[in-house]
PDB file of C-alpha atoms in Angstrom:
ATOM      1  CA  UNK A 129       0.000   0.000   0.000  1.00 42.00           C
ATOM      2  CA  UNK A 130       1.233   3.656  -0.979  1.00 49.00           C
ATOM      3  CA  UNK A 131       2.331   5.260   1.881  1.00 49.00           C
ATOM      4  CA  UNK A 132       3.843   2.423   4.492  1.00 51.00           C
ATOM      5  CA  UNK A 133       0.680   1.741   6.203  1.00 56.00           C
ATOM      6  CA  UNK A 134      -0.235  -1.983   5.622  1.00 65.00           C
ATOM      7  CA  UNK A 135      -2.966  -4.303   7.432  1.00 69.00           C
ATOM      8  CA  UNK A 136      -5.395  -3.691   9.819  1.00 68.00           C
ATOM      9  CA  UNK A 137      -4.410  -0.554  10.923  1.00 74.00           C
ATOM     10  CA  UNK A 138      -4.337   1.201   7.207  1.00 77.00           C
ATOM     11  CA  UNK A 139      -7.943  -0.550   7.292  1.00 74.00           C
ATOM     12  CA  UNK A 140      -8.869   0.667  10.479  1.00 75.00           C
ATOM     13  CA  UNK A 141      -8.125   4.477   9.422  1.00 80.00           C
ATOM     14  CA  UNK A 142      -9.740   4.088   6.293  1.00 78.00           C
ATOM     15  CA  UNK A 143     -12.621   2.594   7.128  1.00 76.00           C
ATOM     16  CA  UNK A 144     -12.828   5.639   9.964  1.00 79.00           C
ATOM     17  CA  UNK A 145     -12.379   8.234   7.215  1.00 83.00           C
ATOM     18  CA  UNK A 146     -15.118   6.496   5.118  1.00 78.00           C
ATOM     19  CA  UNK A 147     -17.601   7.105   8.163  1.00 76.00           C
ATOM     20  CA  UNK A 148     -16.454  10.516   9.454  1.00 79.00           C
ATOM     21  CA  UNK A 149     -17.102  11.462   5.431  1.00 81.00           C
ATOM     22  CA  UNK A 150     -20.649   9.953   5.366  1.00 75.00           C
ATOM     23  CA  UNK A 151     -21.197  11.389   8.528  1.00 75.00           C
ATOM     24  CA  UNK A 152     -20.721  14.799   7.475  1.00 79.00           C
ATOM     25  CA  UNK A 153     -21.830  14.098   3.323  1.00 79.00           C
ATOM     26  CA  UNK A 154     -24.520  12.045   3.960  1.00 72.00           C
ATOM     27  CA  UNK A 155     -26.140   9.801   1.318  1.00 68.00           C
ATOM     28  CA  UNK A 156     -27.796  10.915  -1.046  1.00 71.00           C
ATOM     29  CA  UNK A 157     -29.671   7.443  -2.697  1.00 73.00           C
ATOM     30  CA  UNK A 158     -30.811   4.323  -1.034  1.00 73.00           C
ATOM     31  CA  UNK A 159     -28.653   2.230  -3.464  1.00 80.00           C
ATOM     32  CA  UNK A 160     -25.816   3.785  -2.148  1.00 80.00           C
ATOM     33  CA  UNK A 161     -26.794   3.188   1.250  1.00 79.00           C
ATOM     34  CA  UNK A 162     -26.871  -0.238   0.717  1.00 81.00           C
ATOM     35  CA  UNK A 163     -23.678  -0.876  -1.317  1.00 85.00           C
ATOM     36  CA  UNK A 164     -21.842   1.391   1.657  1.00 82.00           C
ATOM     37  CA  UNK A 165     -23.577  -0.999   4.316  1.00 82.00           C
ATOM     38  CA  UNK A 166     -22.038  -4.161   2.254  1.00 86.00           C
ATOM     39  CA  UNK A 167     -18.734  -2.502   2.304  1.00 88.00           C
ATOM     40  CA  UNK A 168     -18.866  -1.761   5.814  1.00 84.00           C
ATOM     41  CA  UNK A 169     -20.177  -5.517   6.765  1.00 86.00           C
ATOM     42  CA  UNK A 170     -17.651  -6.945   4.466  1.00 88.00           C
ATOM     43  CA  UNK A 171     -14.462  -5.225   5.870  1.00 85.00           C
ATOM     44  CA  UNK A 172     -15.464  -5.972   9.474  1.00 84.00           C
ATOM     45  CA  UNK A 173     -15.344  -9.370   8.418  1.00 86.00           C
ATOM     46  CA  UNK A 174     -12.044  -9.232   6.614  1.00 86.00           C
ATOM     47  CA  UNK A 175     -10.421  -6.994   9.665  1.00 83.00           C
ATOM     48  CA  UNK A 176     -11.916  -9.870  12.100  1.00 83.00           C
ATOM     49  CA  UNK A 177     -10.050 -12.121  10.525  1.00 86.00           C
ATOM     50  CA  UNK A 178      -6.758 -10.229  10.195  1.00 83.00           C
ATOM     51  CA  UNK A 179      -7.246  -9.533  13.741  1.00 79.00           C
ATOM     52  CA  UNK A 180      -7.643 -12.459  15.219  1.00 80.00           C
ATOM     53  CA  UNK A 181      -4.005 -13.851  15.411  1.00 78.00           C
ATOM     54  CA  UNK A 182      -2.543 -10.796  15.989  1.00 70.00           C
ATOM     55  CA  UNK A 183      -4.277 -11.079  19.131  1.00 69.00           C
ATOM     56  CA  UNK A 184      -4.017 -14.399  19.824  1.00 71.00           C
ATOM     57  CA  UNK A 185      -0.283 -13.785  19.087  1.00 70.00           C
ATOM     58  CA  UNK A 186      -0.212 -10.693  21.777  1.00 69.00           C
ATOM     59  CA  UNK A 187      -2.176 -12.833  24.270  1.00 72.00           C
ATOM     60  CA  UNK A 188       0.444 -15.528  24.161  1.00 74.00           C
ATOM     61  CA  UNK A 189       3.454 -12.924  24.506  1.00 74.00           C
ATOM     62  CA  UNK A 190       1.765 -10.594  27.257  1.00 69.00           C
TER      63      UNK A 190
END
């Protein structure tokens, strides 16, 4: 990824931009609401996942 951030953390702070923006934009149609709501279901899933051994690995080294 441009810029050195990688993993869950570049996915953290984009996914936080994403909402800060539609908090302040707004949506306009309720197809986009939808597709945004897939997006945002999707990448909780896929930063879950990346998550998980991270903190298992932590947990084990704490």
């Amino acid at each position: 990824m441009p810029g050195g951030e990688q993993g869950p953390t570049a996915a953290a702070r984009s996914l936080a931009e994403l909402v800060t923006d539609l908090k302040y934009r707004g949506i306009e149609y309720p197809v986009e609401a939808y597709r945004i709501y897939s997006f945002l279901t999707r990448v909780a899933g896929e930063m879950r996942t990346a998550l998980t051994p991270w903190q298992a690995f932590e947990t084990r080294n704490s």
